[in-house]
Coordinates of C-alpha atoms (C1' of nucleotides) in Angstrom, one line a residue:
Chain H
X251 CA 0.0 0.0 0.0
X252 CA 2.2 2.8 -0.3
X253 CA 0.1 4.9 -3.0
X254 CA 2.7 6.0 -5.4
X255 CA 1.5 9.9 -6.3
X256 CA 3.7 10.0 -9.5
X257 CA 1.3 7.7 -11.4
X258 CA -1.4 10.4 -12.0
X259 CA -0.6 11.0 -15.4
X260 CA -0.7 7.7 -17.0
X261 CA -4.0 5.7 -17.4
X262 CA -5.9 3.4 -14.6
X263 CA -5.2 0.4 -16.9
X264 CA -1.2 1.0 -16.9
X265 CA -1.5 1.4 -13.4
X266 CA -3.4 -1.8 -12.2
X267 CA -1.0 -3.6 -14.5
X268 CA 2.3 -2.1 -13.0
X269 CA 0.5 -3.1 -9.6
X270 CA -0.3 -6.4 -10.4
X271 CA 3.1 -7.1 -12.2
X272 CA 4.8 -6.2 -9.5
X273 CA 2.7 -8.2 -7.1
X274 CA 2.7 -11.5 -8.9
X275 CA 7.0 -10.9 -9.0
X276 CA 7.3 -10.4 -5.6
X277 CA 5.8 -12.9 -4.4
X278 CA 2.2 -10.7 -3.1
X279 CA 0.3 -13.3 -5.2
X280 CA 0.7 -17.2 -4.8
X281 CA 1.0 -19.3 -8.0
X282 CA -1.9 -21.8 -8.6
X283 CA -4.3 -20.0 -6.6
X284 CA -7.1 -17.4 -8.1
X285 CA -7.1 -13.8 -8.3
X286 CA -10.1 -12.0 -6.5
X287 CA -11.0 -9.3 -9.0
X288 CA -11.9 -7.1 -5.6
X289 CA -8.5 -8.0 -3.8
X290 CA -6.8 -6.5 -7.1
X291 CA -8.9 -3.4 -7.2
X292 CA -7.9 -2.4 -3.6
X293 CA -4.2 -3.5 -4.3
X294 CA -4.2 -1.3 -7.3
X295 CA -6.8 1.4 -6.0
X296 CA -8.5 1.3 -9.1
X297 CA -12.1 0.3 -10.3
X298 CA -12.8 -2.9 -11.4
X299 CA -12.9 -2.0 -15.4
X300 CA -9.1 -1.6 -15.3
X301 CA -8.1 -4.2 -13.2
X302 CA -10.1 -6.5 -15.4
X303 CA -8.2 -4.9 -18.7
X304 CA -4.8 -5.5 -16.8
X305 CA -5.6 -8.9 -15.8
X306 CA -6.4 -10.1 -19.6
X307 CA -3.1 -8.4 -20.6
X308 CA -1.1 -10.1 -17.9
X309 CA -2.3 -13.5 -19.1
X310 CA -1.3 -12.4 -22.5
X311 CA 1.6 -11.6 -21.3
X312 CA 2.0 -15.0 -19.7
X313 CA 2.0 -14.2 -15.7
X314 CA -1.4 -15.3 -15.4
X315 CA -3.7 -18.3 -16.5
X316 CA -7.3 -18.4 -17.4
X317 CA -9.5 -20.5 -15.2
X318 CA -11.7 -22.5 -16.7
X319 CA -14.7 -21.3 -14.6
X320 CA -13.4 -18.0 -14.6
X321 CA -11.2 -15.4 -14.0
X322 CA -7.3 -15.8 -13.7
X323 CA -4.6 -17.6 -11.6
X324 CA -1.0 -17.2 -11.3
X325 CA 0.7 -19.4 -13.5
X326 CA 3.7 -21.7 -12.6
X327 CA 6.8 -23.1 -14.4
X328 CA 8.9 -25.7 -13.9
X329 CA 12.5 -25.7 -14.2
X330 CA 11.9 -27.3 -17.9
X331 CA 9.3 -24.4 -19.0
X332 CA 11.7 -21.8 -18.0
X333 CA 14.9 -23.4 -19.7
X334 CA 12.7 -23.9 -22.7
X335 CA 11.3 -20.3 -22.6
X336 CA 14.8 -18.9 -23.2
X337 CA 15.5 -21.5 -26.0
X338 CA 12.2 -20.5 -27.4
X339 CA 14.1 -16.4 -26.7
X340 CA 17.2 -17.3 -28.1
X341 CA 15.3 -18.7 -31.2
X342 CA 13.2 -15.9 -31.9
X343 CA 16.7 -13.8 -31.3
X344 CA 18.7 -15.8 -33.4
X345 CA 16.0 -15.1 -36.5
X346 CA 16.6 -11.5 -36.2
X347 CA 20.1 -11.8 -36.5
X348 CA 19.8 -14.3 -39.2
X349 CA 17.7 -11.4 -41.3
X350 CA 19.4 -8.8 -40.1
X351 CA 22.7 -10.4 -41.7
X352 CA 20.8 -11.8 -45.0
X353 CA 19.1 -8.3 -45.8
X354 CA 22.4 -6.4 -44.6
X355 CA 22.8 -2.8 -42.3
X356 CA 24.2 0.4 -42.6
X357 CA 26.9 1.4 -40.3
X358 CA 24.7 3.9 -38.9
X359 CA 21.8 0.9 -37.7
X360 CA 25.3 -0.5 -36.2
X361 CA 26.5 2.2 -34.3
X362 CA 24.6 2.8 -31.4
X363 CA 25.5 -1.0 -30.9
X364 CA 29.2 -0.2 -30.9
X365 CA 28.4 2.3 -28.4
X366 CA 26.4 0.2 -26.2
X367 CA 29.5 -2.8 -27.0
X368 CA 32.3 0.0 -25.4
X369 CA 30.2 0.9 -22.7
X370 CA 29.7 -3.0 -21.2
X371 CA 33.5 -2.9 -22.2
X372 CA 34.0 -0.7 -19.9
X373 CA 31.8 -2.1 -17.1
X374 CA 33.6 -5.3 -17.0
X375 CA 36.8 -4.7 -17.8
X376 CA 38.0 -4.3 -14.1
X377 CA 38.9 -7.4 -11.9
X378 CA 36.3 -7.4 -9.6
X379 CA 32.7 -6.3 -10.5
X380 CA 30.5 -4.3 -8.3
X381 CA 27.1 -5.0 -7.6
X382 CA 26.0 -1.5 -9.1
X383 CA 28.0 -2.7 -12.3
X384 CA 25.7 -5.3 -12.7
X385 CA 23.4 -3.1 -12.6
X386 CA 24.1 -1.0 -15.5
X387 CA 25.2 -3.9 -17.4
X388 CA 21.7 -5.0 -17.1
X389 CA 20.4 -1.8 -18.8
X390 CA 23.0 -1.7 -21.4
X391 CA 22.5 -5.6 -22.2
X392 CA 19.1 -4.9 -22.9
X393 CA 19.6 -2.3 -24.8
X394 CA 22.0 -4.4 -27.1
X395 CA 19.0 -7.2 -27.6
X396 CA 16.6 -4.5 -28.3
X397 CA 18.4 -3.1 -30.9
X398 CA 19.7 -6.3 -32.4
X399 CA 16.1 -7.1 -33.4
X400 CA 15.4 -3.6 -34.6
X401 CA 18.1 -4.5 -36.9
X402 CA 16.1 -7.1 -38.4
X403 CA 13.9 -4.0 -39.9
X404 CA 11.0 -6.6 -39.7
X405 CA 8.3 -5.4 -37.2
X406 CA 6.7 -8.9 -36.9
X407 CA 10.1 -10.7 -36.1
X408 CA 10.4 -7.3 -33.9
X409 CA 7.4 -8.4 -32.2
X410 CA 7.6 -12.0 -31.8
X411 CA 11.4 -10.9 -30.0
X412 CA 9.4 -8.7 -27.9
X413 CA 6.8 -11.1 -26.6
X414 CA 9.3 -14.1 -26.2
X415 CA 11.2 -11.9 -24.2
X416 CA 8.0 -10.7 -21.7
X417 CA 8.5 -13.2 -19.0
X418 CA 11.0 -12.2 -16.6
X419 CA 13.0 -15.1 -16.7
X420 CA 13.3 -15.5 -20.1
X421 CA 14.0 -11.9 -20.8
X422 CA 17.8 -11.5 -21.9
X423 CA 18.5 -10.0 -18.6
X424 CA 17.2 -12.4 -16.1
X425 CA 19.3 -14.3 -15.0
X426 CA 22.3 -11.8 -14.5
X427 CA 21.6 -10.3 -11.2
X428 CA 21.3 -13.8 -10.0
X429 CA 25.0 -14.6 -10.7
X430 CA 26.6 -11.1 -9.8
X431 CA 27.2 -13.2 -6.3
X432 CA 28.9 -16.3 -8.2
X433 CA 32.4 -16.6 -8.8
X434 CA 32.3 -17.5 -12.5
X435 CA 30.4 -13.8 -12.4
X436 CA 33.2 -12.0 -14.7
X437 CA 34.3 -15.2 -16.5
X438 CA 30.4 -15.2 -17.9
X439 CA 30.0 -11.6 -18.6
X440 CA 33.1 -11.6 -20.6
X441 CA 31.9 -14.5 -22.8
X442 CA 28.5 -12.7 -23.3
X443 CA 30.2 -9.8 -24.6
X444 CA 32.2 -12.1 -27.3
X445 CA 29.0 -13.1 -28.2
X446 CA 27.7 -9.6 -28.7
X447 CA 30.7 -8.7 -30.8
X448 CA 30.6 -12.4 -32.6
X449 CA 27.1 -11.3 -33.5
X450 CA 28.0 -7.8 -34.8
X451 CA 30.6 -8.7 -36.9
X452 CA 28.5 -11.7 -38.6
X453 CA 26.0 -9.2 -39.3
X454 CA 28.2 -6.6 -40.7
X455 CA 29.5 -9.5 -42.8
X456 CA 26.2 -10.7 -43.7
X457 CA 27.2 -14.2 -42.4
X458 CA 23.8 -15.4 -41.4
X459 CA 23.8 -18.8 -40.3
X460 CA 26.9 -17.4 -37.9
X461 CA 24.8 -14.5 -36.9
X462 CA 21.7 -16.7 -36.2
X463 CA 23.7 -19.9 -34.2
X464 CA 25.9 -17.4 -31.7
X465 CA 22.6 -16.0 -30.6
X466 CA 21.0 -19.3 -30.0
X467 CA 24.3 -19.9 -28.2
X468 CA 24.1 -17.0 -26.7
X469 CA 20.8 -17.2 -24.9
X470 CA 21.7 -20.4 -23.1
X471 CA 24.1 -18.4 -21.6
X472 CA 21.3 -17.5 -19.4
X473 CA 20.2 -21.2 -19.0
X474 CA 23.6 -22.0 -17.4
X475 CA 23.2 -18.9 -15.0
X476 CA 20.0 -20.3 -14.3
X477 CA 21.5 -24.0 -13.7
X478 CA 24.4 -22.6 -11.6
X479 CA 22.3 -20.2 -9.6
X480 CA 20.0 -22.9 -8.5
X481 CA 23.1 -25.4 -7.1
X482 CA 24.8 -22.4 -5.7
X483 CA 21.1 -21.5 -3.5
X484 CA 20.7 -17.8 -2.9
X485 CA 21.7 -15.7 -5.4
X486 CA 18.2 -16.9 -6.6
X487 CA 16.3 -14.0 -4.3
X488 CA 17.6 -11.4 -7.0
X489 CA 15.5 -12.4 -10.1
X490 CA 12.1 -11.5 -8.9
X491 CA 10.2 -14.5 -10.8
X492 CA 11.6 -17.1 -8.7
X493 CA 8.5 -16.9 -6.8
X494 CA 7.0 -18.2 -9.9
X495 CA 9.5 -21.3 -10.4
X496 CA 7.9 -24.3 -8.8
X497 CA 10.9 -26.4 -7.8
X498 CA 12.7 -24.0 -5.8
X499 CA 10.2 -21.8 -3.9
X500 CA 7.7 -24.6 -3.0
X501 CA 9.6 -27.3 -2.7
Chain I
X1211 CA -26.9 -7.9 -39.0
X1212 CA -27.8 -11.9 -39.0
X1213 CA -28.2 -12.3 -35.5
X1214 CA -26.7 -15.7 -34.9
X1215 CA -29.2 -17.9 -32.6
X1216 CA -26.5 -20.5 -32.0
X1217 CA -24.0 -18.7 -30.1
X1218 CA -26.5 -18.6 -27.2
X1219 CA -24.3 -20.7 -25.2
X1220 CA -20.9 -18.8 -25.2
X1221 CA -19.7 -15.9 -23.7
X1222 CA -20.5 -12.0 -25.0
X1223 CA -16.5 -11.7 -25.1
X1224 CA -16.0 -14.5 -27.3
X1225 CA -18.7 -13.6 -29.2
X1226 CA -17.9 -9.8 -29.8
X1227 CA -14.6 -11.4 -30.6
X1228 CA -15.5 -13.8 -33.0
X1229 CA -17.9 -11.3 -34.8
X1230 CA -15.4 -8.9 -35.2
X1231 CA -12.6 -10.8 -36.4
X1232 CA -15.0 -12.2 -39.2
X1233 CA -15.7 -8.3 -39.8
X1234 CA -12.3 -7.6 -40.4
X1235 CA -10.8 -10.7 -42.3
X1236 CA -13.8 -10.2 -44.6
X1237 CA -13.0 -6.4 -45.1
X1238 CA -16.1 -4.9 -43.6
X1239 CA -13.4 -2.8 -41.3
X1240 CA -10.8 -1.6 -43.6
X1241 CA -7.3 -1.3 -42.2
X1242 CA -6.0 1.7 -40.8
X1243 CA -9.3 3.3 -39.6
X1244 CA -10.2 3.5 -36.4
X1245 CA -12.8 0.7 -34.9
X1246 CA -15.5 2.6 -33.3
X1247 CA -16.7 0.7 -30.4
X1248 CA -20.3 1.7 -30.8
X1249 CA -20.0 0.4 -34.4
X1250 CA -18.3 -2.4 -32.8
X1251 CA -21.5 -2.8 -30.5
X1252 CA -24.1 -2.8 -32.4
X1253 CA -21.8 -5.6 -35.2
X1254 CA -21.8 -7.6 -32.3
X1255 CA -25.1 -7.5 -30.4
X1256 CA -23.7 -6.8 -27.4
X1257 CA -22.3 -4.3 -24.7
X1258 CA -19.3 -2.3 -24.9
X1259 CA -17.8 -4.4 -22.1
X1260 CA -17.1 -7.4 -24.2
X1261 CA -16.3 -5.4 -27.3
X1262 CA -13.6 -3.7 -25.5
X1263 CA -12.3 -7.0 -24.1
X1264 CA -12.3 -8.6 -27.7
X1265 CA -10.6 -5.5 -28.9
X1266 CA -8.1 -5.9 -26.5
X1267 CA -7.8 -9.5 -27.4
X1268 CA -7.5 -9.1 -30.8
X1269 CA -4.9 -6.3 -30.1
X1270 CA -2.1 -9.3 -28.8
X1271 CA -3.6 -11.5 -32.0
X1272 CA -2.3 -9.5 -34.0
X1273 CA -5.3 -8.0 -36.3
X1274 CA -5.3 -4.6 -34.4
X1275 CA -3.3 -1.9 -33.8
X1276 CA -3.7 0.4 -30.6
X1277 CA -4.3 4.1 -31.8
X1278 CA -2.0 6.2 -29.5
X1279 CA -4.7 8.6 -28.7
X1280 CA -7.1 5.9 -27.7
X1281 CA -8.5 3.0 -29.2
X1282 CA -8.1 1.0 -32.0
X1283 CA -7.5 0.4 -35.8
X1284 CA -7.6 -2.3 -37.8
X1285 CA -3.5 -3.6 -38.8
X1286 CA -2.2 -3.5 -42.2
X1287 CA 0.7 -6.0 -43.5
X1288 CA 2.7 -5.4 -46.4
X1289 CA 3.8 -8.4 -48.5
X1290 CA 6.7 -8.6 -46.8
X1291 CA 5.3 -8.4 -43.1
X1292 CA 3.6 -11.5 -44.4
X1293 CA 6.3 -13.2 -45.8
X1294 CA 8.3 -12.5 -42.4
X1295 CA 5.1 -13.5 -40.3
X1296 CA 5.7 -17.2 -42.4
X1297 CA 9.2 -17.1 -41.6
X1298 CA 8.6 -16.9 -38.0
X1299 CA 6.1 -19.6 -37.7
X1300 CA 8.3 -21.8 -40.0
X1301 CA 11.4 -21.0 -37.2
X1302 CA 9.2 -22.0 -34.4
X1303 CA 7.5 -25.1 -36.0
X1304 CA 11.2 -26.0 -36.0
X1305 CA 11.9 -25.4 -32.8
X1306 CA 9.1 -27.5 -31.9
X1307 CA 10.5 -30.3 -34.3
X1308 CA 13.6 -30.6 -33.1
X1309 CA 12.8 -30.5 -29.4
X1310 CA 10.4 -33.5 -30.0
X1311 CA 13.6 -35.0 -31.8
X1312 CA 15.8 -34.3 -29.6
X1313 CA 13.9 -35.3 -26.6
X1314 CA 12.6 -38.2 -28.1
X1315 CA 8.9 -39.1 -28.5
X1316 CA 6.8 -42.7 -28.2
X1317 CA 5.3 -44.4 -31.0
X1318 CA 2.0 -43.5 -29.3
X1319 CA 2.8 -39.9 -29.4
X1320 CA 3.4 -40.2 -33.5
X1321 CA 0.4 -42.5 -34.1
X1322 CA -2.2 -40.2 -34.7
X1323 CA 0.2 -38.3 -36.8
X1324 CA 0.1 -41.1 -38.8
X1325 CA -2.9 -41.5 -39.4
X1326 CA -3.4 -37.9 -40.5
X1327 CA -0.7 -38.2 -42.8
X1328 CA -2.6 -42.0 -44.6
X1329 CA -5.9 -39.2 -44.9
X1330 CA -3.9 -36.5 -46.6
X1331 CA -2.5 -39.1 -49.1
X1332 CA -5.9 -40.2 -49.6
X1333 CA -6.6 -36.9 -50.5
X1334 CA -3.6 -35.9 -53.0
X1335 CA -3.7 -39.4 -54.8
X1336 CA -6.1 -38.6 -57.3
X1337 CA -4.3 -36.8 -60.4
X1338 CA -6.9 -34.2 -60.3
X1339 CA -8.3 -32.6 -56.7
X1340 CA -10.9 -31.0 -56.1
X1341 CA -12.2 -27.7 -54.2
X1342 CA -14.1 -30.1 -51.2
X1343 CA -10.6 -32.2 -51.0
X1344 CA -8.5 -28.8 -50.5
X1345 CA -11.1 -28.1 -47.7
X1346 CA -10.7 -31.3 -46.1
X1347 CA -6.4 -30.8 -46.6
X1348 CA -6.8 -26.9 -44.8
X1349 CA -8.3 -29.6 -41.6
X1350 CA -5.9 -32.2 -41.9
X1351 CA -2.9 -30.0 -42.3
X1352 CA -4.1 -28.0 -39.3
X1353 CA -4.2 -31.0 -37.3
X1354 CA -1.3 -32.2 -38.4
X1355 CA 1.2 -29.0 -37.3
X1356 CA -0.8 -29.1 -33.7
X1357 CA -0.1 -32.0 -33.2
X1358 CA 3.7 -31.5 -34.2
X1359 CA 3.9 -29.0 -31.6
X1360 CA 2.4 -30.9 -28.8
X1361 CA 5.1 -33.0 -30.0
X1362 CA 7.6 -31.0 -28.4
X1363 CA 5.6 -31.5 -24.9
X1364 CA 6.4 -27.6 -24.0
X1365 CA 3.9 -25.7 -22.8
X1366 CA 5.9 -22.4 -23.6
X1367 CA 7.3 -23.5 -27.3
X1368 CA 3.3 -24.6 -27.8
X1369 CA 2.1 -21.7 -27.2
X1370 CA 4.5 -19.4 -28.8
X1371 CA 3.9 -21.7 -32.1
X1372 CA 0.4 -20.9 -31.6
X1373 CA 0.6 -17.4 -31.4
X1374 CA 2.8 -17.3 -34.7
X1375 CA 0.3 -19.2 -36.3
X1376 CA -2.3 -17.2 -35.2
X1377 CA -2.2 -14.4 -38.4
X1378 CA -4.6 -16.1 -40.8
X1379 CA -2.2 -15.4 -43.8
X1380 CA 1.0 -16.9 -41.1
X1381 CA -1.7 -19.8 -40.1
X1382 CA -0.1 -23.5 -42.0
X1383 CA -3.1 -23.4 -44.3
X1384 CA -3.5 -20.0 -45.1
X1385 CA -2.8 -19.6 -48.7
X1386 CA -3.2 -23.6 -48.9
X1387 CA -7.0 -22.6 -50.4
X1388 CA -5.1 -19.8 -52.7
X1389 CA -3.3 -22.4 -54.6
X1390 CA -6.1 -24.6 -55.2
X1391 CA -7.0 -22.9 -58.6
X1392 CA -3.0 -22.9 -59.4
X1393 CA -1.9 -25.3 -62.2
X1394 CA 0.7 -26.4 -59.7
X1395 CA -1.5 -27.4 -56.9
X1396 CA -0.8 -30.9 -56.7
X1397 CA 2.6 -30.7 -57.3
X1398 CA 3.0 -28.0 -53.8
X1399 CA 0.4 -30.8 -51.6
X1400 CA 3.0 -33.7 -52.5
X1401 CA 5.9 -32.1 -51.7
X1402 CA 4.3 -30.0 -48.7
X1403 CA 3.2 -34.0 -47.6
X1404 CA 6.9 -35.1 -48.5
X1405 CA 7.9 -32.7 -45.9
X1406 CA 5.4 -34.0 -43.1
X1407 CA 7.2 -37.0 -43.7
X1408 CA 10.8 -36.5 -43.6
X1409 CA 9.6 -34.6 -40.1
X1410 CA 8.1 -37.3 -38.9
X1411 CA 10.5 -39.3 -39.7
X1412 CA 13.5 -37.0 -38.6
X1413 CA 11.9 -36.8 -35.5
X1414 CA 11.7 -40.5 -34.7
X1415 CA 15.1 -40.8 -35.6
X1416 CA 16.2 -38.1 -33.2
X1417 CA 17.9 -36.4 -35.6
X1418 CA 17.2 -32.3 -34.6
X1419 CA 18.7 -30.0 -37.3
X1420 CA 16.8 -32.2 -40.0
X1421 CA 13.9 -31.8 -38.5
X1422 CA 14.4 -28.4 -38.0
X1423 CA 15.2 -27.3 -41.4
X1424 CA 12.5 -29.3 -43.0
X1425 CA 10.0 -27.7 -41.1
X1426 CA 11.6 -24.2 -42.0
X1427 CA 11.6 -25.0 -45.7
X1428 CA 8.3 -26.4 -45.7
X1429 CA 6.8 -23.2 -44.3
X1430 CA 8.2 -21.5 -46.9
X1431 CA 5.9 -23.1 -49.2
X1432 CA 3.1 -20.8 -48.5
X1433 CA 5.5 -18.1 -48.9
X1434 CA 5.8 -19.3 -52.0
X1435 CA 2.0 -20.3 -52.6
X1436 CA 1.4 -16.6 -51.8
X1437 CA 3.3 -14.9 -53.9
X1438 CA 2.4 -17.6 -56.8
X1439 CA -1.2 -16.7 -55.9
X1440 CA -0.4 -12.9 -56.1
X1441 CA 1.5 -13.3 -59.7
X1442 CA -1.3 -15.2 -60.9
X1443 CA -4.3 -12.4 -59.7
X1444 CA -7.4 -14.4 -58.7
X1445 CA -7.2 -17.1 -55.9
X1446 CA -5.9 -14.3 -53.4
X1447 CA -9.7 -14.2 -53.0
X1448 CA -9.8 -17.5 -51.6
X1449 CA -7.6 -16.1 -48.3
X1450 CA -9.9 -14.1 -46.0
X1451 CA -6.6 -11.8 -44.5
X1452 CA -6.0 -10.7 -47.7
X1453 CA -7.9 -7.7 -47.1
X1454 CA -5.1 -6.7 -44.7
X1455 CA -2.6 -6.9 -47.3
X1456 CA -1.3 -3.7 -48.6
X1457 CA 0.1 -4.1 -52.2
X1458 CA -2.9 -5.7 -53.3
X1459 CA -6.0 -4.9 -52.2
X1460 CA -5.7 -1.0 -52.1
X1461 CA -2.8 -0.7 -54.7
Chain K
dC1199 C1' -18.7 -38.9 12.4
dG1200 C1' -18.5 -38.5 7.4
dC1201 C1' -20.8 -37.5 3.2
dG1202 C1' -24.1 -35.2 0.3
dC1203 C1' -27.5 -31.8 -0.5
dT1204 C1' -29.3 -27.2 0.0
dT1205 C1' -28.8 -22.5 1.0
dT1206 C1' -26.2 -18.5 1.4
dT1207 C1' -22.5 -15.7 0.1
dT1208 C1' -19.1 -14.3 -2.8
dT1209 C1' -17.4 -13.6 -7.4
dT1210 C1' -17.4 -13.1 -12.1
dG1211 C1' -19.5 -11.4 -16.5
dT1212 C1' -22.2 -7.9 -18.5
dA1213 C1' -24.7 -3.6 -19.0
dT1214 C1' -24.9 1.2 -18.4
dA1215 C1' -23.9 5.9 -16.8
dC1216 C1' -20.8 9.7 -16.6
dA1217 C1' -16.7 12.6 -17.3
dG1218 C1' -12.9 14.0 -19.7
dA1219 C1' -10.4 13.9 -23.9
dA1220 C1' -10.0 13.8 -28.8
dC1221 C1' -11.8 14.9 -33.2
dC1222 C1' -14.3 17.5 -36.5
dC1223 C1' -16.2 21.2 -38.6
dC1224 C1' -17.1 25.9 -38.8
dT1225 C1' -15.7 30.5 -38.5
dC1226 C1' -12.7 34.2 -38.3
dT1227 C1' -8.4 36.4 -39.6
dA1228 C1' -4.2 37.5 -42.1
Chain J
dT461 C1' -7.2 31.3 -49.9
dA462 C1' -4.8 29.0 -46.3
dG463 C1' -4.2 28.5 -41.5
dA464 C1' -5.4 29.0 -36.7
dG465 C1' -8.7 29.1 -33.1
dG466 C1' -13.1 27.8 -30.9
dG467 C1' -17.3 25.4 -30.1
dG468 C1' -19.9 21.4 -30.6
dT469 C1' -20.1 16.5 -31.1
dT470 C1' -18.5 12.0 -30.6
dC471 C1' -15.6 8.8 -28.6
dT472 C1' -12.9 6.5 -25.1
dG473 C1' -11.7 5.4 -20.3
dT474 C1' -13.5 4.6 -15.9
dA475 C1' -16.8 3.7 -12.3
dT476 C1' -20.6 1.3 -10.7
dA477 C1' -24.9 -1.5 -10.6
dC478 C1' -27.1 -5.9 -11.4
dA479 C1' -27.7 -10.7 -12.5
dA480 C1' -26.2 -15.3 -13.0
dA481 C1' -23.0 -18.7 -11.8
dA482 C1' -19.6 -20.6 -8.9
dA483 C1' -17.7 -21.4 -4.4
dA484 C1' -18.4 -21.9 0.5
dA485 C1' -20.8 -22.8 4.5
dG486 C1' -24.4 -24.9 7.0
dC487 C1' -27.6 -28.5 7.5
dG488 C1' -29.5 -33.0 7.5
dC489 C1' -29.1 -37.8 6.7
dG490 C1' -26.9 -42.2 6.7

DNA sequence: CGCGCTTTTTTTGTATACAGAACCCCTCTA
DNA sequence: TAGAGGGGTTCTGTATACAAAAAAAGCGCG
């Protein structure tokens, strides 16, 4: 309940969504069990209209499931759906790189990529990597993905990126705050990078299958982080949807 | 206007949602302009509540497009959004092949597979086919590629497959019905069958990147069905989305 | 004491009312 | 004549009321 005063400006809808989001991440709502339409509405201090809107668009999204009787629960995933979500991720990415190479780019699509390549250069290149680093290489990753399917000029592989990307844990970022606190931390970050120059150049070079198969690579980067953060136990707390990972938070 | 008796049973949502995707692959909303929800209302029969939940609905299909200012309007696709739309249901359907491959499935699993494929060459024997037998091929070829997904047994590479598929021109049959007045019909069905057999086949062999590619390649047979359909002016008819498609209905 | 049925209560799905914003058209001015 | 401004109209976003269906609680019966 703190009432966030900011949000005036954008609509009801936005708002009982960002709630809800937020909710379901941290843990507020319980996977498997049903949503009370009036719990929501006081949780997001809107009417029921919105909250309803936000609810459909959260199942689209794939946080929530339709009940068969009606209204929405929580959905869950095994260990399986979310190492397959990123495959399904790294697929969808590897596509846009694929086109991206095949259909060519100018040096100015690729520049705000070298820029965004020098910047996690600089992030990692010390030693020892802070916890604020991580941070910002967060950001600057995403950014990198977002613009790598830009580059693919094709707004329904754009999309399809977009939406395989939704879930938290399969977004290209997810699993890097959870290994900031492992000790392969740097070694990973450093082969990421490769992998965001690899892709680069293959593109620049309009080597497709190369472009296509390091990003496919490249995403199950993210499933090791995910295997290794789950022997290590801990560093799980800092991806927010491991409330919605059965193995781990229920059993 | 023809009030439809039978849909007593289903929900107003579904309803305004069924109506209104009719409306629009059948052109009686023409792309780009802005769907009036009173319009909307009185097309459907219902309130504005379920309209705006089907528009919502049809928003993460893929048929609309949210207006920034408010509302909705009805997408447009040039040829190559359509083309690309193929491409990314032909990379998934591969994804889902080669999981299944890779993971292995049971001959109980591929059974009814099986038997779908004995119907569709059933259907393509005869030298000459006919309009009813392309009908019956749009339902077995559907069935077919769902049940190649389920193949995979993952929830999340189901699902995205679905929602690639779920563009009526991206759909596996979509332009299936646009090449039935082609002179090369019968030649595209036997090789499109070919290819649901080296998958099925790949796939109980384990062996991944065949199955993969074939299933790439073999959706690129309705790219090529639709731009034989478009050289040849006529059967684009025979595909409802083709209203959505720039180059040819309002150029 | 457990199970099933009935009744009550909650919850969802739908309709509708209202307010504010966007859009359109008309008019006025340079 | 073209462009800008203003008023009216229409539309969307939101809240709320109501009804039907589902879930829960209470009751009776075995």
């Amino acid at each position: 309940m703190p009432e966030r005063e900011t949000d005036r400006s954008i609509s009801q809808t936005v708002r009982a969504q960002l709630t809800l989001r937020d909710l379901i991440l941290t843990g507020g709502l319980r996977p498997g069990e049903r949503i009370s339409e009036l719990q929501a509405v006081e949780a997001a201090g809107v009417s029921r209209t919105p909250v309803r809107m936000a609810l459909v668009r959260l199942e689209e999204e794939g946080l929530l499931e339709a009940i068969p009787s009606g209204g929405f629960m929580v959905k869950s995933f095994s260990e399986r759906d979310v190492l397959d979500s990123i495959e399904v991720r790294g697929t969808m990415e590897g596509l846009a790189a694929r086109l991206a190479a095949e259909r060519g780019v100018s040096v100015r699509d690729t520049e705000p990529m070298r820029e965004c390549l020098a910047q996690i250069d600089e992030l990692i290149a010390p030693a020892e990597i802070s916890f604020d680093a991580f941070s910002a290489y967060v950001a600057l990753n995403a950014r990198f993905h977002a613009l790598l399917a830009e580059l693919s000029r094709s707004p329904p592989v754009i999309r399809q990126v977009d939406r395989a990307s939704a879930l938290p844990f399969a977004s290209p970022s997810g699993f890097v705050m959870a290994q900031s606190a492992l000790p392969e931390a740097r070694h990973i970050l450093v082969v990421a990078q490769e992998h965001h120059r690899i892709v680069l150049d293959a593109i620049e070079n309009r080597e497709g299958a190369r472009a296509e198969s390091i990003m496919r690579e490249h995403a199950r980067l993210a499933a090791r982080n995910l295997r290794l953060a789950v022997k290590a136990r801990g560093p799980m707390d800092l991806v927010p949807a491991a409330v919605l990972i059965k193995t781990m938070s229920s059993n």
